[in-house]
Coordinates of C-alpha atoms (C1' of nucleotides) in Angstrom, one line a residue:
Chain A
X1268 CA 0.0 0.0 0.0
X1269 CA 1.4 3.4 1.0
X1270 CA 4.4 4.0 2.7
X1271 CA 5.6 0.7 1.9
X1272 CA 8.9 2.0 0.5
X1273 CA 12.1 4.3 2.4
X1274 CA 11.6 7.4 2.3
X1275 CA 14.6 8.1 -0.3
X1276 CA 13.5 11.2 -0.7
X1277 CA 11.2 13.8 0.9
X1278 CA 8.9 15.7 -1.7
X1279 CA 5.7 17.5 -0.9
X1280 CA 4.6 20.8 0.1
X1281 CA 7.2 21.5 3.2
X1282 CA 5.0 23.2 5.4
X1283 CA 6.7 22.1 8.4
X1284 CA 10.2 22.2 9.4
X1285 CA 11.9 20.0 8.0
X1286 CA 14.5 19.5 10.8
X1287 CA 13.7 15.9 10.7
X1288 CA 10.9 14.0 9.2
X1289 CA 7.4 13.7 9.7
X1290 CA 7.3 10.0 10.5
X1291 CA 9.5 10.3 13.3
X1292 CA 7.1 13.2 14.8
X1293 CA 4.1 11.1 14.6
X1294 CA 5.9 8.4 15.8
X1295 CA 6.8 10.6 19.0
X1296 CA 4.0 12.2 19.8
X1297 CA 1.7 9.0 19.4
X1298 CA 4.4 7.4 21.9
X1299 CA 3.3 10.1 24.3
X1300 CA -0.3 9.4 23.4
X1301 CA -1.0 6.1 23.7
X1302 CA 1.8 5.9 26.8
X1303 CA -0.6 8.4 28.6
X1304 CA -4.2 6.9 27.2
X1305 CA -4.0 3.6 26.1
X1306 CA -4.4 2.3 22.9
X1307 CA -8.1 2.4 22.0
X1308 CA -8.2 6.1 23.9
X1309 CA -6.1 7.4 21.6
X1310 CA -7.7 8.4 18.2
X1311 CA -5.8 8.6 15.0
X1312 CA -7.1 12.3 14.8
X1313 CA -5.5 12.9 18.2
X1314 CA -2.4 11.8 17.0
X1315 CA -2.5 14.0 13.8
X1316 CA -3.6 16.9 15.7
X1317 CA -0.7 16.4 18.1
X1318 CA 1.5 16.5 15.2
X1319 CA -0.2 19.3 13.4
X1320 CA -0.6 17.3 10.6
X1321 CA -4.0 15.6 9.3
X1322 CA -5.5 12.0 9.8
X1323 CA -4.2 10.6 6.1
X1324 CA -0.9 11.4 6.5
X1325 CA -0.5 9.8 9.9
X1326 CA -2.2 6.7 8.1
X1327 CA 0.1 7.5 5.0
X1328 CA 3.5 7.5 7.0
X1329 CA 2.4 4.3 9.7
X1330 CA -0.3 2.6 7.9
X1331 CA -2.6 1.0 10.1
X1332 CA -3.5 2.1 13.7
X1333 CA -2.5 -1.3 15.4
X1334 CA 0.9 -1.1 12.8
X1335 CA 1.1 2.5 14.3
X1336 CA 1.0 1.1 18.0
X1337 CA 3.6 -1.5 16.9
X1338 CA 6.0 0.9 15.5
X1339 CA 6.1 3.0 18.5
X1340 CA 6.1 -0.2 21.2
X1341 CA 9.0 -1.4 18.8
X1342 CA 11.4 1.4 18.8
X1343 CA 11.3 2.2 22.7
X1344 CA 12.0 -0.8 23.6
X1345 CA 14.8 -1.1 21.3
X1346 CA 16.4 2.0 23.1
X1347 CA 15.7 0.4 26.3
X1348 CA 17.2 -3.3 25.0
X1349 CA 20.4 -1.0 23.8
X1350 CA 20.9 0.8 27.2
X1351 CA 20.8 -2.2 29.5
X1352 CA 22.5 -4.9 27.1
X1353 CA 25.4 -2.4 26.8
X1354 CA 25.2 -2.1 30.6
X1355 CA 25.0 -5.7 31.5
X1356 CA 28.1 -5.7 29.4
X1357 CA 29.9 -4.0 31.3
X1358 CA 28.8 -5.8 34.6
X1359 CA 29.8 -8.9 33.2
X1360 CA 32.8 -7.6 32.3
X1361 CA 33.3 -6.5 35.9
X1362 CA 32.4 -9.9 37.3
X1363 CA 35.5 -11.7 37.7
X1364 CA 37.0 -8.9 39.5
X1365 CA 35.8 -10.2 42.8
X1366 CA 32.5 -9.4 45.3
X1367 CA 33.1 -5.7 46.1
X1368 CA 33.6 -5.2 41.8
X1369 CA 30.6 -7.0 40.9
X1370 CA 28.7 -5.5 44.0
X1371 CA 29.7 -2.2 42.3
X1372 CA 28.7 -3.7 38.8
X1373 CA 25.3 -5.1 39.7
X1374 CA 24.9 -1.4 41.1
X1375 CA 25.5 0.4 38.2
X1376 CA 23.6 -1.7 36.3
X1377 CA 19.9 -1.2 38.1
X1378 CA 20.6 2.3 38.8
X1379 CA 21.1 2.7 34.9
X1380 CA 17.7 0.4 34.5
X1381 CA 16.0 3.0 37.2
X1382 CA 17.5 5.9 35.4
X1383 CA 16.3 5.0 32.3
X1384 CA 12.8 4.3 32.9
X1385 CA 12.6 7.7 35.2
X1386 CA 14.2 9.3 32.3
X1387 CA 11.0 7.9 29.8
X1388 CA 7.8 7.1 31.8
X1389 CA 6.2 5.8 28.8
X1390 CA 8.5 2.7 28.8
X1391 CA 6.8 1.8 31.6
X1392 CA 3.5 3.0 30.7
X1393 CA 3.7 0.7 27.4
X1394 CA 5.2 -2.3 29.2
X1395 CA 2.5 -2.7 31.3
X1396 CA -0.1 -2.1 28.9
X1397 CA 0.5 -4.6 26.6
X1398 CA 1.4 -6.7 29.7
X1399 CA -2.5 -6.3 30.0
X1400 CA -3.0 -7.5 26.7
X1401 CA -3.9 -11.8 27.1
X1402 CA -3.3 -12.3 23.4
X1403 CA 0.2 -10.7 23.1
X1404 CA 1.3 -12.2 26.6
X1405 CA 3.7 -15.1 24.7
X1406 CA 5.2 -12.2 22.4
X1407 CA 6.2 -9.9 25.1
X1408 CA 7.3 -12.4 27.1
X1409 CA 9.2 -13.9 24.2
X1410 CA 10.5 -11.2 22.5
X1411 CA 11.3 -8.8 25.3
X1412 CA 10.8 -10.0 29.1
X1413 CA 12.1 -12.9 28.5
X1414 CA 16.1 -11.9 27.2
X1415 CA 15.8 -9.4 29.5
X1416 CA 15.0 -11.3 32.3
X1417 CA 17.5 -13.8 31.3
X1418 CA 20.3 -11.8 30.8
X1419 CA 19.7 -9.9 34.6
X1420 CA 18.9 -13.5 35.8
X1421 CA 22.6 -14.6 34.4
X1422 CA 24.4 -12.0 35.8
X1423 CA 22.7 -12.6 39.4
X1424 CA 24.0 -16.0 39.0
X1425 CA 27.5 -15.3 38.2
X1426 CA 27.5 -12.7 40.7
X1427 CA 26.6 -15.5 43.2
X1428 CA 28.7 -17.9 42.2
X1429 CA 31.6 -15.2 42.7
X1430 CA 30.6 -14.9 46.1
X1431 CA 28.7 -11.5 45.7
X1432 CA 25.5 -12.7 46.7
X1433 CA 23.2 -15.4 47.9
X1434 CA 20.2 -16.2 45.1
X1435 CA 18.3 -18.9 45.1
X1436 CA 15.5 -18.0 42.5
X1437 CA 17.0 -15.7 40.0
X1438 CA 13.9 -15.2 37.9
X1439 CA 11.2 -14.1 40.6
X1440 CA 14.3 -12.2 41.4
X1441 CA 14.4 -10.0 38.4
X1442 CA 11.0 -10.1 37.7
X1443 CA 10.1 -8.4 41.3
X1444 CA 13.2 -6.1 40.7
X1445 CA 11.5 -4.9 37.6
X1446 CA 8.0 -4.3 38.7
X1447 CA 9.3 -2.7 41.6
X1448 CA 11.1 -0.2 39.6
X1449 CA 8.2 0.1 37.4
X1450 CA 5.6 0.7 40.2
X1451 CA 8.1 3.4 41.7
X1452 CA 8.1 4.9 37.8
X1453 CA 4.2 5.1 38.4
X1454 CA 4.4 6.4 41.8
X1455 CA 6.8 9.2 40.4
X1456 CA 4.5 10.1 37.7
X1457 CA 2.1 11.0 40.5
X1458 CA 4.6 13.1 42.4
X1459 CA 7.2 14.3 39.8
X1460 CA 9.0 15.8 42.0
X1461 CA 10.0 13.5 44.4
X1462 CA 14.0 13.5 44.6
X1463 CA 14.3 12.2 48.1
X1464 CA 12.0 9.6 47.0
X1465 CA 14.3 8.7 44.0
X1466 CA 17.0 8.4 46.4
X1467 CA 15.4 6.3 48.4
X1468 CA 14.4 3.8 45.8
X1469 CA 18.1 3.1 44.8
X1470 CA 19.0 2.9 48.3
X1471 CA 16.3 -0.2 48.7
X1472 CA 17.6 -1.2 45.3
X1473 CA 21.3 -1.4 46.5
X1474 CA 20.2 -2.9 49.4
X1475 CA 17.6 -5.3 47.8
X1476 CA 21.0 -6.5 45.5
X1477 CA 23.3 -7.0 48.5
X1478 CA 23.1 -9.9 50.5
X1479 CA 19.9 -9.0 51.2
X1480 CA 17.8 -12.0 51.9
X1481 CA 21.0 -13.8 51.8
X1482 CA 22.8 -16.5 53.5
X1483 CA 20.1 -16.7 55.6
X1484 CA 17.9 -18.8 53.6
X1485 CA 14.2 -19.7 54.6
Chain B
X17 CA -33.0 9.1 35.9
X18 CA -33.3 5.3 35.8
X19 CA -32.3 2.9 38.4
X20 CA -31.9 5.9 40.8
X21 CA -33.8 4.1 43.2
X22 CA -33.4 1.6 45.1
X23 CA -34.9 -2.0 43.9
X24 CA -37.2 -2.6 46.7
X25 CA -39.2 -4.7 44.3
X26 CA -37.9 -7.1 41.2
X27 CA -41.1 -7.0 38.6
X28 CA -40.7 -7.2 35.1
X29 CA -40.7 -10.1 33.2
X30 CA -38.8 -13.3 35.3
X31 CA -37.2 -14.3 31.9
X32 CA -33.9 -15.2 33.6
X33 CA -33.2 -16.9 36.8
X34 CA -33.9 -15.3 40.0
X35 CA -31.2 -16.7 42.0
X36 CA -29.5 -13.3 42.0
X37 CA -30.5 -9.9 40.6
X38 CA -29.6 -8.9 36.9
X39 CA -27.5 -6.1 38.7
X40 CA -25.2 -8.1 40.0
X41 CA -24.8 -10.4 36.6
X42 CA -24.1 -7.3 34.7
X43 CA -21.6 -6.3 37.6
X44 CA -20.1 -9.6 36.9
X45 CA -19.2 -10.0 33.9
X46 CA -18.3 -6.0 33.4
X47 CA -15.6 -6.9 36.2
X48 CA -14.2 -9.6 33.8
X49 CA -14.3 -7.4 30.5
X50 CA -12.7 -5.0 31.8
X51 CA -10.2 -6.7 33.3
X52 CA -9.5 -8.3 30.4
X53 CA -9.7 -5.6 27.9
X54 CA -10.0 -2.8 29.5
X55 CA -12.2 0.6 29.9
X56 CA -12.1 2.0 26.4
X57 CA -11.7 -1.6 24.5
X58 CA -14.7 -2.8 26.0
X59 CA -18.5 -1.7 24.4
X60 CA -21.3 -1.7 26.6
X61 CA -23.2 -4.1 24.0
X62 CA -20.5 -6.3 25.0
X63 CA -21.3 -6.5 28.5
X64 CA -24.8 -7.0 27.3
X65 CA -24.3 -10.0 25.2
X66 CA -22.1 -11.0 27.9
X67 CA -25.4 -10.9 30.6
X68 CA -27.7 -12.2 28.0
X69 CA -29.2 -8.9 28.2
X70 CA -30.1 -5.6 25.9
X71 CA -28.0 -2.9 25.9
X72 CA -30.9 -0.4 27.0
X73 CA -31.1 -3.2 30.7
X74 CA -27.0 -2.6 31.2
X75 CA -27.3 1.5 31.0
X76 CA -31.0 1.2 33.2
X77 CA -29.2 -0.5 35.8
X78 CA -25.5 0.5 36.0
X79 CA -26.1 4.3 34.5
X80 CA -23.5 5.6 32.7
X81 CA -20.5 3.7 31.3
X82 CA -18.1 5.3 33.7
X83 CA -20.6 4.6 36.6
X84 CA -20.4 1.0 35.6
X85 CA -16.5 1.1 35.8
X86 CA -16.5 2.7 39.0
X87 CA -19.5 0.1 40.7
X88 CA -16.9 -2.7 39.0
X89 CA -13.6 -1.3 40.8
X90 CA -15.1 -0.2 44.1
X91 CA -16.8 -4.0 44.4
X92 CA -13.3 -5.8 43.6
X93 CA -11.6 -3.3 46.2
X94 CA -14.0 -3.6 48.9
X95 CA -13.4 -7.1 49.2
X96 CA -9.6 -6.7 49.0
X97 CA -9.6 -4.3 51.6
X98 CA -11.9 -6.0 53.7
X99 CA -9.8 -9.2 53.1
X100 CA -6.4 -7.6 54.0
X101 CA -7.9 -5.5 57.0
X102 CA -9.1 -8.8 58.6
X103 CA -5.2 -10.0 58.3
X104 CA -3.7 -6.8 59.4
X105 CA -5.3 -7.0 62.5
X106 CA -4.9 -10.9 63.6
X107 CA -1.0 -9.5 62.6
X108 CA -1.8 -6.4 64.6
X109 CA -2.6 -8.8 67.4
X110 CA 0.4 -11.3 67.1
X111 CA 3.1 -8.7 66.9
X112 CA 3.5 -8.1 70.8
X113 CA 4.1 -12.0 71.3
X114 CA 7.4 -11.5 70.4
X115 CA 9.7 -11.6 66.9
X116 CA 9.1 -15.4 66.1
X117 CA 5.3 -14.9 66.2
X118 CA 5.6 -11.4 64.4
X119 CA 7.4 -13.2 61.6
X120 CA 4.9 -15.2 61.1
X121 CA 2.4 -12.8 61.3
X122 CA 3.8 -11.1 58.9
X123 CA 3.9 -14.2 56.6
X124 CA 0.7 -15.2 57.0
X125 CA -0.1 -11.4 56.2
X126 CA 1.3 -11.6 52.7
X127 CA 0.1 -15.1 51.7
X128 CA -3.4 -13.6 52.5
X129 CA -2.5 -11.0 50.0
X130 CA -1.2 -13.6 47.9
X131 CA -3.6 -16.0 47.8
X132 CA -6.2 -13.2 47.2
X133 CA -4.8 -11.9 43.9
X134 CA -4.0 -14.9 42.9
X135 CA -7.4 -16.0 43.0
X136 CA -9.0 -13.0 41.2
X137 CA -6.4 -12.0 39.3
X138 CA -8.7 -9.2 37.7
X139 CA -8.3 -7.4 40.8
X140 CA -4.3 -7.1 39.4
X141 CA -5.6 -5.6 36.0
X142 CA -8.4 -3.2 37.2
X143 CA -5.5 -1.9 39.9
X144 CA -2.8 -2.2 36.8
X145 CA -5.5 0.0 35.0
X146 CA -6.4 2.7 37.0
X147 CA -2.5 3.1 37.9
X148 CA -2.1 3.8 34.0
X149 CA -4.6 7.0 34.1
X150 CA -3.2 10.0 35.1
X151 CA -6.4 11.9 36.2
X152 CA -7.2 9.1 38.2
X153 CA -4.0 8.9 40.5
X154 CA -4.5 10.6 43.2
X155 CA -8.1 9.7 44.0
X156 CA -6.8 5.8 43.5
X157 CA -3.4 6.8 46.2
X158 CA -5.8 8.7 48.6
X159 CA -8.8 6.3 48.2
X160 CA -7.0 2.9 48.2
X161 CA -3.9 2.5 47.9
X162 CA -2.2 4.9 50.7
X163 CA -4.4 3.5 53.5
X164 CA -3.5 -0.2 52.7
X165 CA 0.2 0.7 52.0
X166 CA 0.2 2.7 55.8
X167 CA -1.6 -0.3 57.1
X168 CA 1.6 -2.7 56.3
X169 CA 4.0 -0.2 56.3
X170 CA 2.7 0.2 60.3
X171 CA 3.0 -3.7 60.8
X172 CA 6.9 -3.3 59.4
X173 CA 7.8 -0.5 61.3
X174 CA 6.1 -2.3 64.4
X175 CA 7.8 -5.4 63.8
X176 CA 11.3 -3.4 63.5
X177 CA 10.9 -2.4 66.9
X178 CA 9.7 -5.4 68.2
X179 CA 13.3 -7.3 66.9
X180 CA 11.6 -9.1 63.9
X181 CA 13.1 -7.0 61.0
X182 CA 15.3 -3.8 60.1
X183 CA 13.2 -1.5 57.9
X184 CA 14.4 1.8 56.8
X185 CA 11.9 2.9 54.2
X186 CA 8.7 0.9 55.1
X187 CA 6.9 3.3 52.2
X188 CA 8.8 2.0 48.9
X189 CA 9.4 -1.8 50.8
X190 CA 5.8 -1.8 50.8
X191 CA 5.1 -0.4 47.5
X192 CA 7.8 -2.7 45.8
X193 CA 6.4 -5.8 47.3
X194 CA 2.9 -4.9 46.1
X195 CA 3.8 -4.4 42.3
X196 CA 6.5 -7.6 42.6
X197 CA 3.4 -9.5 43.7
X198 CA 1.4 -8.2 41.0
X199 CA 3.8 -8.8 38.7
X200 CA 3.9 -12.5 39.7
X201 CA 0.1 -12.6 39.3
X202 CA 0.3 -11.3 35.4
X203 CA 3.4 -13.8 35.3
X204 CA 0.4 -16.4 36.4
X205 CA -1.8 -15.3 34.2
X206 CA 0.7 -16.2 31.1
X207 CA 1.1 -19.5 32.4
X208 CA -1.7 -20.4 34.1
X209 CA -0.5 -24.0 35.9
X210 CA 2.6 -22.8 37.6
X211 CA 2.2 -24.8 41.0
X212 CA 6.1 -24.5 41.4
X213 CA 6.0 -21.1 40.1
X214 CA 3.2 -20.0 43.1
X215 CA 5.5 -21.7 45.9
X216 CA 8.6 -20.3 44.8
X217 CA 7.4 -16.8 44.9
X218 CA 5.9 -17.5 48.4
X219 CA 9.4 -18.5 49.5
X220 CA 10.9 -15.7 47.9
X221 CA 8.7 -12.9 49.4
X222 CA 8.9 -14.7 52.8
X223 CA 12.4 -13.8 52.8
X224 CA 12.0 -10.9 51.5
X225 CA 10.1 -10.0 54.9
X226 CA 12.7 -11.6 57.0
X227 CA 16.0 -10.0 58.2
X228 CA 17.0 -10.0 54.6
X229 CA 18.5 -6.6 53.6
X230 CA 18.3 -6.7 57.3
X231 CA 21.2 -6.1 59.8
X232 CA 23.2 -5.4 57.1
X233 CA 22.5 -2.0 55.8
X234 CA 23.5 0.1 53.4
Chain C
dA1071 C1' -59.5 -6.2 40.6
dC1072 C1' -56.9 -2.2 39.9
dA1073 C1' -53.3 1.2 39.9
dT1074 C1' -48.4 1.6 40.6
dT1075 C1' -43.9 0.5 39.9
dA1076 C1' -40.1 -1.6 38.0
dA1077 C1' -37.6 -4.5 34.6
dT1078 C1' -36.8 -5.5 30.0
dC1079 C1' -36.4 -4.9 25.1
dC1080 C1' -36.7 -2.5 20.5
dA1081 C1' -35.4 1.2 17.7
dA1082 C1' -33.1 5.0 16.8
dC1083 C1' -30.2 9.2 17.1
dG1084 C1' -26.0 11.9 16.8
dA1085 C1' -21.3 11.6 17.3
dC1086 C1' -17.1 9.5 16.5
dT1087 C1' -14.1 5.9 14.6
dG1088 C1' -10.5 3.9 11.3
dA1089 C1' -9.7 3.8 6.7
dT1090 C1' -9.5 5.3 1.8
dG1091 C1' -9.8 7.5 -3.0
dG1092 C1' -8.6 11.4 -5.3
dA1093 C1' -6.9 16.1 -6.0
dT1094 C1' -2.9 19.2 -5.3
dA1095 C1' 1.7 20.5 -4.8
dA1096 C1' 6.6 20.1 -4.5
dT1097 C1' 10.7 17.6 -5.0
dG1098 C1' 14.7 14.9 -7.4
dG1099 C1' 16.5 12.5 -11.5
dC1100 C1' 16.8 12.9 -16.2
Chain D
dG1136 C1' 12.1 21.7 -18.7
dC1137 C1' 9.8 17.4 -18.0
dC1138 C1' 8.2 13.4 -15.6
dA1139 C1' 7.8 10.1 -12.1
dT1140 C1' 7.5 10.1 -7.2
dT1141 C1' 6.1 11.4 -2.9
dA1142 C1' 3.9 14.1 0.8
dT1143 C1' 0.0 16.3 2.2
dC1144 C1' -4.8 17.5 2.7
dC1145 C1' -10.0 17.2 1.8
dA1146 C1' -14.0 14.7 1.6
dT1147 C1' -16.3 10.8 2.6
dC1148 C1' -17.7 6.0 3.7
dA1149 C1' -19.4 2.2 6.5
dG1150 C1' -19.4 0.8 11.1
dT1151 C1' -19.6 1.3 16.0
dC1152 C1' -20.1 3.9 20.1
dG1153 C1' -22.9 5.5 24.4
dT1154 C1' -27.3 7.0 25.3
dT1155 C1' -32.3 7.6 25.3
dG1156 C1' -37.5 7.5 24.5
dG1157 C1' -41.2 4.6 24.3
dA1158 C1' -43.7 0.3 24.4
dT1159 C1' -44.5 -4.1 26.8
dT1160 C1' -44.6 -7.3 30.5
dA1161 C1' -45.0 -8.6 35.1
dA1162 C1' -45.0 -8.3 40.0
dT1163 C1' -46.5 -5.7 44.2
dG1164 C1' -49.5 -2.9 47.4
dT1165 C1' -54.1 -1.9 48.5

DNA sequence: ACATTAATCCAACGACTGATGGATAATGGC
DNA sequence: GCCATTATCCATCAGTCGTTGGATTAATGT
């Protein structure tokens, strides 16, 4: 149909700055949109208004609505995969070093999780939305949760078997880690200001890492 | 308008059993729908067909749409609260008899919780829901969510001083093991057998309430 | 027996939805 | 300078939405 080509080139009546293309507006601002309403809140007409354009060029540049949804779910959390892949990186890298380096590593690499979602609430907003959805449950589990999850989940093991920690169920682990984070996102939305609050959280973070519930056991 | 009155009498034509007022059908299976699909994705002529009803029966006795949402999510949290009120206090009760008995208070405490969501688990979406909509936030924190949240955080800080636990920020440790619990309820939903999964998360969160980031601080 | 009240359904209205065909304008390659 | 290509907007369609007025049926109070 339309828009099934690259844009090679960009012809048309440029009514509109042309600092960057139109696609990637819409794309924005129905990020915003649906992160904020939901998907069947959000009209294409809202989105075109948002982006000053009309309703056939948002269908022109995304094609359909539910493609339009996909596009935008798609591309933040590809920025999220890229910050925390390159982070657990580095945290493995850091492993081997011994418990207080891979203390420091697991450290760094929830606070740059934390950071990142406080930085773009509608990561969180769209998680747990389509987390809501039954029928897309195996994707998002399978295409995103699940590597995710994994690749935390590996590092918590290494990190014990280094003598860093005590974990005896690494993926409740990470999975309680995340929706932690993610119900403090929400909480912040509520109170944006909140810095002592932010503090806090990685302070129950750090310590939720540490030993924690550790040698103890049940 | 319609149904402003109470229903002191049930006339009409006794088409459909009369084991239990059409209200509470409609109440029903609105609670489900929404769960499932949410406010916006589900029509009121879907409710209907759900009842075995007309449309014109679901707006005569649930009014508007958004009345019907609100009857659905103030009937799933009564009986949460009521629930989790009754356990806070047998807690409430247990806590003086020393820190073995508060622990497990406090574990019995959070397998109620457990157990509860577990069992409706579209109590997890409705709460997931309303978290997601901005203009609703602080009516949901005020209304629901703050009073249970000081309940437990209460029962933490009481058990600190009683010897059971070390609890700096009872607020956020409260808050994170809400969402980590709803988090394993969506988990369930996924993968609906998980009889390992359930025990495993009740071992995890049981020492998440003991000493765990305990003694050792930050 | 009759009047009252309530429950239910049918039909319809106006508004809005996502989607699309076609006209217009402006660009880049030739 | 011309042509193919693309972006953009306007107008519109068929369908669905929430809501309501009115007719019908039945149970209750007296």
């Amino acid at each position: 149909m339309a828009a099934m080509t690259m844009p090679r080139r960009r012809p048309g009546r440029p009514r509109r700055e042309e600092t960057r293309p139109t696609r990637e507006l819409v794309l924005t601002v129905a990020t915003r949109l649906f992160a904020e309403r939901g998907f069947d809140a959000v009209g294409l007409r809202d989105v075109a208004a948002a982006a000053g354009v009309d309703v056939a060029t948002v269908s022109h540049h995304t094609g359909t609505k539910a493609q339009l949804y996909d596009a935008c779910f798609a591309r933040v959390f590809a920025a999220e995969r890229e910050v925390l892949e390159a982070a657990a990186e580095r945290a493995r890298a850091a492993l081997p070093a011994g418990p207080p380096a891979a203390r420091r590593a697991l450290h760094d690499l929830v606070d740059v999780f934390v950071d990142f979602l406080e930085d773009r609430p509608e990561t969180t907003a769209l998680w747990l939305r389509r987390w809501l959805e039954p029928h897309r449950h195996a994707e998002l589990d399978e295409r995103y949760a699940a590597p995710l999850y994994r690749l935390v989940a590996e590092l918590l093991t290494a990190a014990a078997s280094a003598g860093a920690l005590v974990e005896p169920t690494p993926h409740i682990t990470v999975r309680s880690l995340v929706w932690a984070v993610h119900g403090h996102v929400v909480a912040l939305a509520a109170a944006p200001s909140g810095a002592r609050e932010r503090r806090e959280f990685r302070m129950f973070v750090h310590r939720f890492l540490d030993g924690l519930y550790g040698p103890a056991g049940s």
